[in-house]
C-alpha positions as a printed NumPy array, in Angstrom:
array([[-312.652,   -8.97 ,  -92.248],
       [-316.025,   -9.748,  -90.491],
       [-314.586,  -10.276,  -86.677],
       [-313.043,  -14.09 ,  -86.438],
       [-310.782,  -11.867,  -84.291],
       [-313.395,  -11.793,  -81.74 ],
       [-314.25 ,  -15.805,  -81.902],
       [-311.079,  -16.731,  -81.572],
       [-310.307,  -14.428,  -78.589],
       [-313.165,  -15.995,  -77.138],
       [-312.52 ,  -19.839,  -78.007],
       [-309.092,  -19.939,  -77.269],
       [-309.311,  -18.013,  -73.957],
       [-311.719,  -21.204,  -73.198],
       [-308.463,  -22.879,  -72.358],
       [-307.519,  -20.813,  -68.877],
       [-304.042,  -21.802,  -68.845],
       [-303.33 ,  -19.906,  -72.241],
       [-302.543,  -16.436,  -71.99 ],
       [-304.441,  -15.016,  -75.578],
       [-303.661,  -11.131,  -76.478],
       [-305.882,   -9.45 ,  -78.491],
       [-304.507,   -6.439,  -80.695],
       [-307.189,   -4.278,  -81.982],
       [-306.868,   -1.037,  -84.819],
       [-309.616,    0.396,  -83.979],
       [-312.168,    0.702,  -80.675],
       [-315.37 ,   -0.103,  -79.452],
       [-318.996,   -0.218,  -81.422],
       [-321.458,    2.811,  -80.494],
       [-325.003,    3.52 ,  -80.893],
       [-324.176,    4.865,  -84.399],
       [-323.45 ,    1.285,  -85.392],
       [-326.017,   -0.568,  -83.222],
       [-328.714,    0.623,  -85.716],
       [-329.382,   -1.454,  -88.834],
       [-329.921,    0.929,  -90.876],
       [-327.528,    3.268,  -90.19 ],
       [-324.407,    0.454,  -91.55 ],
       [-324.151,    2.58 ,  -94.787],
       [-323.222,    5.615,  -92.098],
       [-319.987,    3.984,  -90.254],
       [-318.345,    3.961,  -93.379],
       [-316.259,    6.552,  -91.693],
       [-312.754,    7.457,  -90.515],
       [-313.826,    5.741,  -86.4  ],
       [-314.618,    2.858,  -87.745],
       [-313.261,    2.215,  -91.354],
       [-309.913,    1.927,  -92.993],
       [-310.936,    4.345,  -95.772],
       [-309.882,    2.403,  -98.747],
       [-310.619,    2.742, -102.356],
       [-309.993,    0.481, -105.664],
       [-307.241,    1.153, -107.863],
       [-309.015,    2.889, -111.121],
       [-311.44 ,    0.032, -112.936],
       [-312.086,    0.416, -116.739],
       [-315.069,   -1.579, -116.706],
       [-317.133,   -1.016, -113.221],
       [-317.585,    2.244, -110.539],
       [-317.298,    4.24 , -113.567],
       [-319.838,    7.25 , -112.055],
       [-317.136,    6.982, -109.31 ],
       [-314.224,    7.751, -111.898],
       [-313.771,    3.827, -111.739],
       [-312.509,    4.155, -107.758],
       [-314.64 ,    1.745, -105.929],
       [-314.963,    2.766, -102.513],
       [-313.938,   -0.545, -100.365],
       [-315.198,   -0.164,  -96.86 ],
       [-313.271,   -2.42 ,  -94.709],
       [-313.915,   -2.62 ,  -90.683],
       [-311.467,   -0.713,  -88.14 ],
       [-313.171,   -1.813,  -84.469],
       [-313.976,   -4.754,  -82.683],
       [-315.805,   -7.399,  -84.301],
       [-314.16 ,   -5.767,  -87.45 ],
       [-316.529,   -5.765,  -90.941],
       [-319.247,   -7.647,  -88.837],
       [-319.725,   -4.157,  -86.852],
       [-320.516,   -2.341,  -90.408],
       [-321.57 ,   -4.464,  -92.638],
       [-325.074,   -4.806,  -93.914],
       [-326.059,   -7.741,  -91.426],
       [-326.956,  -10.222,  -93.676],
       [-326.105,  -13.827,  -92.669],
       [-326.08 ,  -16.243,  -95.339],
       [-323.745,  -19.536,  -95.01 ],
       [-323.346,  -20.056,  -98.78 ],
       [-324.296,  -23.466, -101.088],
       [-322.985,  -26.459,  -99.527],
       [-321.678,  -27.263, -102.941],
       [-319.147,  -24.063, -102.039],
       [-317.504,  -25.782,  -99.295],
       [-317.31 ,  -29.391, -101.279],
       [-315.733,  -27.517, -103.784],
       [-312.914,  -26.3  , -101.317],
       [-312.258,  -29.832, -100.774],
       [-312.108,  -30.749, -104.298],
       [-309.369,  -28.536, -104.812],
       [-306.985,  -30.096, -101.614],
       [-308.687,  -29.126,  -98.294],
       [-309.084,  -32.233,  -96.187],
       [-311.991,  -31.286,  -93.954],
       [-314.093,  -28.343,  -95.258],
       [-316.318,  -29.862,  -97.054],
       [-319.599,  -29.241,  -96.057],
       [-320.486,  -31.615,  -93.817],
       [-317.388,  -30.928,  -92.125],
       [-318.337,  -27.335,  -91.836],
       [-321.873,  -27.576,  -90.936],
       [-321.416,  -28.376,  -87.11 ],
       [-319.524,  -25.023,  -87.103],
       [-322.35 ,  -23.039,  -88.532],
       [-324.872,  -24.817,  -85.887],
       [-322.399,  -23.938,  -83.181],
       [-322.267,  -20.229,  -83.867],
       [-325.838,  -19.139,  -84.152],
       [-328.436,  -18.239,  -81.682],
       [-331.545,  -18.417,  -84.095],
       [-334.152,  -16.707,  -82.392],
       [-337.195,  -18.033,  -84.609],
       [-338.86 ,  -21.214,  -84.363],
       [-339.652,  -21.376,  -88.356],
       [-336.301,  -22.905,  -89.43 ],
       [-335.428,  -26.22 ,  -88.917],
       [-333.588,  -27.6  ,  -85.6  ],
       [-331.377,  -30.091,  -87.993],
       [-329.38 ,  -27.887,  -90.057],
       [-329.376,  -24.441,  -87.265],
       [-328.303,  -23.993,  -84.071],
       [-329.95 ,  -21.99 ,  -81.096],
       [-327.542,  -21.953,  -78.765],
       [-324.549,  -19.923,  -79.941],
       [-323.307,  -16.459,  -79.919],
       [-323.723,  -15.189,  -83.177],
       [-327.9  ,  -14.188,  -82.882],
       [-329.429,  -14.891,  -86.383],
       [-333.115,  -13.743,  -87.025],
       [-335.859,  -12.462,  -89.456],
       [-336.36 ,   -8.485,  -89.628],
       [-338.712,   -7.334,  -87.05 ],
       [-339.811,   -3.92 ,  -89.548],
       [-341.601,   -5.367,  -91.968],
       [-342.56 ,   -2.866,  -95.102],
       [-345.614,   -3.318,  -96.988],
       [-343.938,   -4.355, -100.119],
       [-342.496,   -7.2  ,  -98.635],
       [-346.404,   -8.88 ,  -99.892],
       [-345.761,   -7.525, -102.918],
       [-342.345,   -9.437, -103.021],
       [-343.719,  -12.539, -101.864],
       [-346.764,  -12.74 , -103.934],
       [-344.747,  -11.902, -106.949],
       [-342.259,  -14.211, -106.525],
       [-345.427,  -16.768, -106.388],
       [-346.475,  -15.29 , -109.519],
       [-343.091,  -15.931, -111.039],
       [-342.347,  -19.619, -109.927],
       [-339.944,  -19.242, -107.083],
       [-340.335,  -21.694, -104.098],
       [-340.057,  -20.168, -100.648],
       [-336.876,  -21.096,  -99.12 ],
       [-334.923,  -20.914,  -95.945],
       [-331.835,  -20.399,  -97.846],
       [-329.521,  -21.369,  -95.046],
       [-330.86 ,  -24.568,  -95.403],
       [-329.706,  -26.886,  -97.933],
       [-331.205,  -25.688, -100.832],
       [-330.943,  -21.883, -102.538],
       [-332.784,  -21.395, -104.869],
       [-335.637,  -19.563, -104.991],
       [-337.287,  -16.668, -102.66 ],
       [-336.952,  -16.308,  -98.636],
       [-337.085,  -13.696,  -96.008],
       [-333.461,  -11.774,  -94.851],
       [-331.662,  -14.265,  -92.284],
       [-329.895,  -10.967,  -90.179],
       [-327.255,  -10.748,  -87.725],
       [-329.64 ,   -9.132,  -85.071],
       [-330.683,   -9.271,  -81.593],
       [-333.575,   -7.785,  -81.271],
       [-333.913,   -4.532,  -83.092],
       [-329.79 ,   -4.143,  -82.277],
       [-326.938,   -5.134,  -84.672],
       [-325.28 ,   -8.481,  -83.539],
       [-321.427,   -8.356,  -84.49 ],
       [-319.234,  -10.67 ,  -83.364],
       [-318.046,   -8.091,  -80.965],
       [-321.347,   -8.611,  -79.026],
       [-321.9  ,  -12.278,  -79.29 ],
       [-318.341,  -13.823,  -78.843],
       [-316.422,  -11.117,  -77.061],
       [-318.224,   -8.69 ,  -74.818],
       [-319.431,  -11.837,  -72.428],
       [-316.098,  -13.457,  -72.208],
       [-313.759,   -9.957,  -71.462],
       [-313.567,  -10.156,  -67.722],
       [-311.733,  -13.887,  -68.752],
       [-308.112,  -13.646,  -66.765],
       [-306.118,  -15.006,  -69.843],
       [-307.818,  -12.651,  -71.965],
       [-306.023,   -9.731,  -72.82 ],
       [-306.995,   -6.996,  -75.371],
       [-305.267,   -3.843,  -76.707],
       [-307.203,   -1.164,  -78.594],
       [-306.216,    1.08 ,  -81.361],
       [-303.062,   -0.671,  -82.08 ],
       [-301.946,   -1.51 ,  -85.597],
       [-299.709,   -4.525,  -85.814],
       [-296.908,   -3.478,  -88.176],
       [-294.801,   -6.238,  -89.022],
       [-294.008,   -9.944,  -87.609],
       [-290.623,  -10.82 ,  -86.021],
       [-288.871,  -13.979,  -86.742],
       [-286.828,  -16.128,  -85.009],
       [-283.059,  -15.836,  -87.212],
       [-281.543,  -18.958,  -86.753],
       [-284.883,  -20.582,  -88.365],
       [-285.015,  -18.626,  -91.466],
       [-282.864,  -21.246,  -93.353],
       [-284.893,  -24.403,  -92.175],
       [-288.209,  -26.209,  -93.591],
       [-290.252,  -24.477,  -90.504],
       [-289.126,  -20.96 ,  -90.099],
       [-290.481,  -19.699,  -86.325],
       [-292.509,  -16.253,  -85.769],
       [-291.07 ,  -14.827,  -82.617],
       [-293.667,  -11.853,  -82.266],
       [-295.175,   -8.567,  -83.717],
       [-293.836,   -5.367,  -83.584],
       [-296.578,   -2.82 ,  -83.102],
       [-298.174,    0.524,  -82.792],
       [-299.982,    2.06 ,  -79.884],
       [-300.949,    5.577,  -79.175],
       [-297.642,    6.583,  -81.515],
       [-295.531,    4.369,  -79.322],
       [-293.624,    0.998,  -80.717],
       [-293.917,   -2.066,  -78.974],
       [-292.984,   -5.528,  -79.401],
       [-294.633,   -8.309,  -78.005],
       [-293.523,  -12.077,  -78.207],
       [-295.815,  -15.271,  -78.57 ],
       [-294.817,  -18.186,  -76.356],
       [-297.016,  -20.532,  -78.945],
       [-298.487,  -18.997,  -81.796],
       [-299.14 ,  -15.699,  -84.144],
       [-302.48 ,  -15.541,  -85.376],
       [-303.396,  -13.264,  -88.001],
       [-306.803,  -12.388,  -88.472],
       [-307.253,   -9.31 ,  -90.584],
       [-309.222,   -9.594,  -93.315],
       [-308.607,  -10.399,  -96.774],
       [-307.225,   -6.463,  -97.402],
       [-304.788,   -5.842,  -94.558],
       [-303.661,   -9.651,  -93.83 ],
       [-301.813,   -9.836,  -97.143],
       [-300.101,   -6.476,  -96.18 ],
       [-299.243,   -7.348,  -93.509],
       [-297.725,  -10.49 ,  -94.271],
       [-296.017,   -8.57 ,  -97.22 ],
       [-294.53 ,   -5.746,  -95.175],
       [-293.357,   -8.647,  -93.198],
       [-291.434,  -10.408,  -96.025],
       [-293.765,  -13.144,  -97.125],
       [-295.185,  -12.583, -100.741],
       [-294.391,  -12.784, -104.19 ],
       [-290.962,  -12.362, -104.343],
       [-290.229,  -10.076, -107.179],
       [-293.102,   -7.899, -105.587],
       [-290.926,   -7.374, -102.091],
       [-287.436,   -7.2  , -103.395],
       [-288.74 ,   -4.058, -106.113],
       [-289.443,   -2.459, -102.897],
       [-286.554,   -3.394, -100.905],
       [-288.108,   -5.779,  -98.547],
       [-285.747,   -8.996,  -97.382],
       [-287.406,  -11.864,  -98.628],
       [-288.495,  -14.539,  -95.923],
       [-290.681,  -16.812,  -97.945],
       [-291.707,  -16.579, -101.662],
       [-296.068,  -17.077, -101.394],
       [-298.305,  -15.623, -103.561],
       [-299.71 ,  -13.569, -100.624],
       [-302.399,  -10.75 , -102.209],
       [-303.252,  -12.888, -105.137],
       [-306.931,  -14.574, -105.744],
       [-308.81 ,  -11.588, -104.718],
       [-312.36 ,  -12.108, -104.939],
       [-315.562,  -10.234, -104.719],
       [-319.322,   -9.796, -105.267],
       [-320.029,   -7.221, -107.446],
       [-323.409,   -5.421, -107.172],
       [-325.566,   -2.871, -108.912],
       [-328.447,   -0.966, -107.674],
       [-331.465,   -0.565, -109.791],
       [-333.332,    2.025, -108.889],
       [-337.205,    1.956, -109.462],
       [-340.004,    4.345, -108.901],
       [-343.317,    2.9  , -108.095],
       [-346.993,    4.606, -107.269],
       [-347.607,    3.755, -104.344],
       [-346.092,    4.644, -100.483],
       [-345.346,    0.671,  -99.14 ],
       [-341.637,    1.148,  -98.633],
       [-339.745,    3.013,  -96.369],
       [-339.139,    6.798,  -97.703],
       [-335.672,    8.509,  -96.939],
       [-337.865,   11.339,  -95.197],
       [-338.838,    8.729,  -92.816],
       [-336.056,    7.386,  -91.73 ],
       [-334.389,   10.781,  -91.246],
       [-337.435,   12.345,  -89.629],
       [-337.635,   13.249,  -85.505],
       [-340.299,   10.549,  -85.283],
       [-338.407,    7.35 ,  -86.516],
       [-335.246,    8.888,  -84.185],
       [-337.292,    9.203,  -80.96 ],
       [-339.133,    5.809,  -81.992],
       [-335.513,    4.225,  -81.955],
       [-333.964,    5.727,  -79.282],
       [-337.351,    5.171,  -76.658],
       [-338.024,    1.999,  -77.499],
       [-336.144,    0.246,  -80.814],
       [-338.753,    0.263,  -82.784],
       [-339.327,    1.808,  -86.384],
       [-337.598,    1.869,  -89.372],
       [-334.008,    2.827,  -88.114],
       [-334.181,   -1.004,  -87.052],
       [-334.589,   -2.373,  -90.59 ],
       [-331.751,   -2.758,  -93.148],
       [-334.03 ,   -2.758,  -95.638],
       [-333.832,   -5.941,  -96.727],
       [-337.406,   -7.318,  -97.603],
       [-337.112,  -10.89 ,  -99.64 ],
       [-333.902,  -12.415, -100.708],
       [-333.949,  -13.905, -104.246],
       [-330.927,  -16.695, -105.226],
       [-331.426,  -17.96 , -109.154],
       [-329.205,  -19.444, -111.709],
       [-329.502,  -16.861, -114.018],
       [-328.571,  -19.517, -117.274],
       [-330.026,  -22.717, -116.281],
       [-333.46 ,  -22.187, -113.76 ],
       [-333.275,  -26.023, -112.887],
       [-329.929,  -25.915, -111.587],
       [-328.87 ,  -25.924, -107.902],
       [-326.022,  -23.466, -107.896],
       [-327.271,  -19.679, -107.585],
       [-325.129,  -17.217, -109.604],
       [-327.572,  -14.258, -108.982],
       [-328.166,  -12.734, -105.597],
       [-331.046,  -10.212, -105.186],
       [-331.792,   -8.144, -102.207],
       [-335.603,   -6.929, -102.769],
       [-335.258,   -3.508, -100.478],
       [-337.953,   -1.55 ,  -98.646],
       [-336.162,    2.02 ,  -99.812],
       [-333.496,    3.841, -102.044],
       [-330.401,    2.29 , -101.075],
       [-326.857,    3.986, -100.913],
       [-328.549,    6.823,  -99.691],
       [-325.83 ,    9.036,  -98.441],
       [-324.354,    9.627, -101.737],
       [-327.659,   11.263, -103.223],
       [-330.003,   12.459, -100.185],
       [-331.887,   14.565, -103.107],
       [-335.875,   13.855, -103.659],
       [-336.441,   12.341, -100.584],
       [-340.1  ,   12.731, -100.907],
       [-340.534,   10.113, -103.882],
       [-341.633,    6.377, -103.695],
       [-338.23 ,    4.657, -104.527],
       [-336.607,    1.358, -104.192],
       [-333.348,   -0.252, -105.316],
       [-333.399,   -3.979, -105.734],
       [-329.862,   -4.997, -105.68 ],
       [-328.646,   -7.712, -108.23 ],
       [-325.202,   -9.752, -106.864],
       [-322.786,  -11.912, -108.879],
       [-322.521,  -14.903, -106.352],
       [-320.109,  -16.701, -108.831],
       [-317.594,  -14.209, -109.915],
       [-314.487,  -15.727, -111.944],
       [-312.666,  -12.608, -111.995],
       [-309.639,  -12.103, -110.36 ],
       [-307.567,   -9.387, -108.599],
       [-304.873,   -8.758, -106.605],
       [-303.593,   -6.818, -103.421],
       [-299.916,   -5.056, -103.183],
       [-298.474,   -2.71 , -101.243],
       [-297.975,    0.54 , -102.635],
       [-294.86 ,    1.327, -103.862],
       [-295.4  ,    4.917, -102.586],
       [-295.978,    4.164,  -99.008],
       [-295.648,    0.519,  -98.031],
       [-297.3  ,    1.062,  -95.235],
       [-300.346,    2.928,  -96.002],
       [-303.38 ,    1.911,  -97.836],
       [-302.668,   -0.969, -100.205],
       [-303.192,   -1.554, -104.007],
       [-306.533,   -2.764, -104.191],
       [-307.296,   -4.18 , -107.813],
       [-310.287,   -6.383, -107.639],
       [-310.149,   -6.704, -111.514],
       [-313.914,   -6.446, -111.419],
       [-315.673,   -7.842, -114.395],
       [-312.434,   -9.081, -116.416],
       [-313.695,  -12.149, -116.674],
       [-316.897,  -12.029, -119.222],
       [-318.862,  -13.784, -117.588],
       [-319.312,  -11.673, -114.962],
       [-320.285,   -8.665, -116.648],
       [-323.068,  -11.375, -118.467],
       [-324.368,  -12.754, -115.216],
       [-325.315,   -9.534, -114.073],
       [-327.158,   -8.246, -117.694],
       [-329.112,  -11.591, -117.17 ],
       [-329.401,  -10.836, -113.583],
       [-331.211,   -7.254, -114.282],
       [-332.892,   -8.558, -117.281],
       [-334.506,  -11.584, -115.374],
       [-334.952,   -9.116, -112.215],
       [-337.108,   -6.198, -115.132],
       [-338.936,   -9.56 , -115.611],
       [-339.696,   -9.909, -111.88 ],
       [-341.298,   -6.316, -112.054],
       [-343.776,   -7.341, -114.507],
       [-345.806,   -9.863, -112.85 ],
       [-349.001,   -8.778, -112.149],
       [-348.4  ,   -7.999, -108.265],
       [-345.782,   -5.949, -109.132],
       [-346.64 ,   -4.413, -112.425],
       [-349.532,   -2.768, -110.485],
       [-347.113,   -0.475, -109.412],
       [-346.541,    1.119, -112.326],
       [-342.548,    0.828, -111.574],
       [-340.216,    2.807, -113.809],
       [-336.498,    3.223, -113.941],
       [-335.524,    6.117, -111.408],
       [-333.462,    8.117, -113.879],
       [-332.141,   10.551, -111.495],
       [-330.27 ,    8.154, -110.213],
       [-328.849,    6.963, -112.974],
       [-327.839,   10.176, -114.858],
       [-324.519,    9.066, -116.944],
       [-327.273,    6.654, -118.779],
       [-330.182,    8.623, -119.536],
       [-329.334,    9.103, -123.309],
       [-330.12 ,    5.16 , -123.421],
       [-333.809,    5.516, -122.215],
       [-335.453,    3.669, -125.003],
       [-332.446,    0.673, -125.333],
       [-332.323,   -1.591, -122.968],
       [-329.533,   -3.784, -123.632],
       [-327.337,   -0.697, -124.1  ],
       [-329.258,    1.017, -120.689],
       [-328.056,   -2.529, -118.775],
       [-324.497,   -2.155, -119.373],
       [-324.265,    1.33 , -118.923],
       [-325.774,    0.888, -115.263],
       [-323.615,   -1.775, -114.852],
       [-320.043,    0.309, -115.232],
       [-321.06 ,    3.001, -114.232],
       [-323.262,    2.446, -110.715],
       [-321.772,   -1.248, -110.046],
       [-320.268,   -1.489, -106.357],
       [-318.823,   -3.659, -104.152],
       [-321.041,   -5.678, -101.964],
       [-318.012,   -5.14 ,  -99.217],
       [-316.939,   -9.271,  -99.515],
       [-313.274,   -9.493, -100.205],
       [-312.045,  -12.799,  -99.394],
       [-308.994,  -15.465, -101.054],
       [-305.889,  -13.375, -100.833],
       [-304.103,  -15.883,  -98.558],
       [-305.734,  -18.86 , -100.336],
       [-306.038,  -22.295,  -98.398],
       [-304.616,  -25.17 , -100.22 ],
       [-301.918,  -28.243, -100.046],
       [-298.335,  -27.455, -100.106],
       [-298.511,  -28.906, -103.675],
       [-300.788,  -26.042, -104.578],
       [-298.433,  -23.122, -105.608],
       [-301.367,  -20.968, -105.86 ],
       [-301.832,  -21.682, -101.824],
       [-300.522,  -19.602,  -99.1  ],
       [-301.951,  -21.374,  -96.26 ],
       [-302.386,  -25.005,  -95.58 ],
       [-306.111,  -26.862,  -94.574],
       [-304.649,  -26.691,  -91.054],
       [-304.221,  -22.228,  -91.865],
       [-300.644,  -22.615,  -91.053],
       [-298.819,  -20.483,  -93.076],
       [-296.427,  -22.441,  -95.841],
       [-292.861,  -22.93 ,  -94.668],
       [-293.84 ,  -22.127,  -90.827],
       [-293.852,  -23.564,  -87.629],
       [-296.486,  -21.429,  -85.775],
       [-297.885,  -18.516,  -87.754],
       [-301.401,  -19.012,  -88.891],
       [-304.293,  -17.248,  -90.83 ],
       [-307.561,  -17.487,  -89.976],
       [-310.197,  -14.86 ,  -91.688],
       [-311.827,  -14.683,  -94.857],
       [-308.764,  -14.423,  -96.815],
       [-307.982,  -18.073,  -96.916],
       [-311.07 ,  -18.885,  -99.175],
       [-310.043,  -20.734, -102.208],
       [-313.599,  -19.561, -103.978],
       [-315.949,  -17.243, -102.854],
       [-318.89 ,  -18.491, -101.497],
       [-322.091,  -18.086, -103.08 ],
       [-323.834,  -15.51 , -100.786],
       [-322.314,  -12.929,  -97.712],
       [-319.522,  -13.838,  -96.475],
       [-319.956,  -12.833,  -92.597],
       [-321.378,  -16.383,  -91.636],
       [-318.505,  -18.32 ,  -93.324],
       [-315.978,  -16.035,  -91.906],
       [-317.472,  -16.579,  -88.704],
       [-317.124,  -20.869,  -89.617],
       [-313.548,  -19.892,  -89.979],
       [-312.708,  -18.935,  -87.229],
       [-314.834,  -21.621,  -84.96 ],
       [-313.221,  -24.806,  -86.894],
       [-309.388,  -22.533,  -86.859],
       [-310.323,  -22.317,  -82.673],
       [-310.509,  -26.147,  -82.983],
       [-308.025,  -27.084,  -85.328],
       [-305.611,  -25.01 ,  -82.842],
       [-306.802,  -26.768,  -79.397],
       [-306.937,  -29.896,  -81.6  ],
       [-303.309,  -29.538,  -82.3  ],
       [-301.913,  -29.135,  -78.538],
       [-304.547,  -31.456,  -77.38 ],
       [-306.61 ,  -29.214,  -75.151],
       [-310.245,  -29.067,  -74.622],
       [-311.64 ,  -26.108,  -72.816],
       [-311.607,  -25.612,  -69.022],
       [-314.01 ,  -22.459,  -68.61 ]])
């Protein structure tokens, strides 16, 4: 969940006669997750949910095939620990969602609420299709490496246009678009909800876990079944708090369909195996999506990145803390690359690559810190597999069944060979073939017996050191009633209700083709106005 909790607290509490309560899991952001680089460090117990993959056969196989799935537990939600990367997607992503029933997201629908969120702080991208007035800042890195030439002349060497790739077009090679102000993280926490919290009607309780909805009884039989409230937890107490409109939930596409499940909406057979009353049969937890990604780890001869010893050093801590400068305020995101990986003409990217300035994933490996290392990331932008979320038979309410089914679909597992193969290709143009770079075996142990075959090398990095890129979305899908693979309709009111609505990344239909922060963010503006559209209220602050 990347923080629509924290635009909708603030565009609903526009209206000052509504009364809008804000229940929170976790607490406020801290200087440990103001720093860019440090995102890969809040993975922890203050700030995340902890959760892991159910065992996959075919991907996070150096991890024992448990994919470690950080999901965000504080205001502004995944937004405050993700990797800051703001991408909107291909416009053909949100055409495609009205293809398939969704009056209204297409993307000209959608592009007004893209403009309206950002605040992009650079004059190089055009007025027409960004906005510069919103919350949500948006800007280029301000720690540039010395590779980042390399990057950019080799992409020259290899064909690839330069591309603002939140424009209308993808394809080809661009600077990181980041969620920063400054040399600070911006999460939604910052942009939409910190300026607005002294609003009367704005109400917001912290470290409490919503635990199950309420409903109204003598509804349950009708066409539009009621939500009366939410029962939840706060500081080990039970309390239960009831909605005089609506229930909104907004967390993420991992704890939304358990929620909704502990609550008796989901797959029927699914709730009554674990003695759960049945409120509404929905396929809640199914159409999990996510981007896949795998590190490749290359050594090169010369010092142009950004060396772990660096970034960990006195120096680039005092240079942050005195005056936000330095490396601690990069996320090491040099050049973005978006290709088709089977067709170079075509103007869908499959293939996502983040060109990076250092060794990334870090904190699982802090060995040879010394040595000239980077890790371009390859993405699958276009996965067709599909997973699923359940509760745990176990312990409904703990930590879900996460089975993202990662690379089930063959194609998958082929986009990202091609990816790696075309990326090895990328590494011998000239620019960047004067760096002499090598696979960095010692990160990639479990495949070191395939040194000298490289289609056999490929897919052993591939299950074994594939990750997630942290973008679950889909489990409450968006789609016409007529849908039965839909949970929620285009208006992200929940089938069969009255006033309970979604509104996070969960209701994708597809993945979009690139992070999923900005879109989330769309979500939640157009969900603000579909809501005040519905009562027929316009904003008084």
């Amino acid at each position: 969940m990347k923080g629509p909790r924290c635009v909708l607290a603030n565009r609903l509490s526009e209206i000052s006669y509504w009364n809008i309560l804000l229940i929170e899991a976790g607490g406020d952001e801290n200087a440990l997750t103001d720093s860019p680089f440090l995102n890969i460090y809040t993975h922890t117990k203050e700030f995340d949910w902890g959760y892991n993959t159910t065992i996959q056969p075919r991907a996070c196989r150096a991890r024992q095939g448990q994919c470690n799935y950080p999901r965000g537990r504080v205001l502004g939600g995944s937004s405050t620990v993700n990797g800051l990367m703001y991408v909107r997607g291909n416009p053909y992503d949100f055409d495609n969602w009205e293809a398939m029933g969704n009056h209204g997201w297409s993307f000209k629908d959608v592009l007004p609420y893209f403009i309206k969120q950002e605040n992009v702080s650079t004059t190089d991208l055009p007025r027409d299709v960004h906005g510069f007035n919103g919350p949500q800042s948006v800007q280029f890195q301000r720690h540039v490496s010395k590779i980042a030439d390399y990057y950019y002349k080799a992409g020259e060497e290899f064909g690839f246009k330069f591309i603002d790739y939140n424009g209308l077009h993808q394809i080809g090679i661009g600077p990181a678009q980041v969620s920063m102000v400054g040399s600070t993280r911006a999460s939604t926490a910052k942009g939409y909800l910190n300026p607005i919290r002294k609003r009367k009607n704005l109400h917001i309780v912290k470290h409490a876990e919503v635990m199950k909805l309420v409903f109204e009884e003598n509804t349950l039989q009708e066409e539009k079944k009621r939500v009366l409230g939410v029962i939840f937890s706060h500081k080990g107490v039970k309390k239960y708090v009831e909605a005089s409109k609506e229930v909104i939930i907004s967390a993420g596409a991992i704890n939304t369909p358990k929620l909704l499940m502990l609550s008796g909406i989901g797959p029927k057979n699914h709730l009554r195996g674990l003695g759960i009353p049945v409120i509404a049969d929905l396929p809640v937890g199914n159409n999990l999506q996510d981007h896949l990604c795998v590190p490749v780890y290359m050594q090169v001869n010369k010092h142009i990145g950004i060396r772990d010893e660096e970034v960990f050093s006195r120096k680039a801590i005092m240079r942050y803390t005195k005056n936000k400068s330095g490396p601690l305020t990069t996320n090491g995101y040099e050049a973005i690359v978006f290709v088709n990986v089977f067709d170079p003409k075509s103007l869908l990217q499959n293939v996502e690559w983040y060109l990076t300035s250092f060794r990334m994933f870090v904190a699982e490996n802090p060995a040879n810190i010394k040595e000239n290392v980077v890790a371009p990331i390859v993405i699958n932008v276009n996965p067709s597999s599909i997973g699923t979320v359940r509760l745990n038979p176990l312990k409904p309410q703990g930590p879900p069944l996460i089975d993202t089914n990662y690379l089930g679909a063959d194609e998958d597992m082929l986009i990202l060979r091609e990816g790696i193969r075309l990326l090895f290709d990328f590494f011998s143009t000239p620019t960047l073939a004067s760096l002499k770079p090598q696979i960095y075996f010692k990160e990639f142990g479990n495949c070191v017996q395939f040194k000298n075959m490289i289609d056999q090398l490929i897919d052993c990095i591939i299950t074994q050191y594939s990750a997630t890129l942290y973008h679950p979305v889909g489990t409450a899908k968006m789609g016409p009633k007529s849908d039965l693979t839909s949970v929620v309709s285009p208006e992200l009111i929940v089938h069969g209700f009255e006033n309970l609505r979604v509104i996070d990344a969960s209701i994708m239909p597809k993945i979009t083709r690139g992070n999923t922060n900005a879109p989330t963010i769309m979500i939640a503006e157009k969900g603000a106005d579909i809501i005040k559209f519905s009562y027929h209220t316009k904003s008084t602050y």
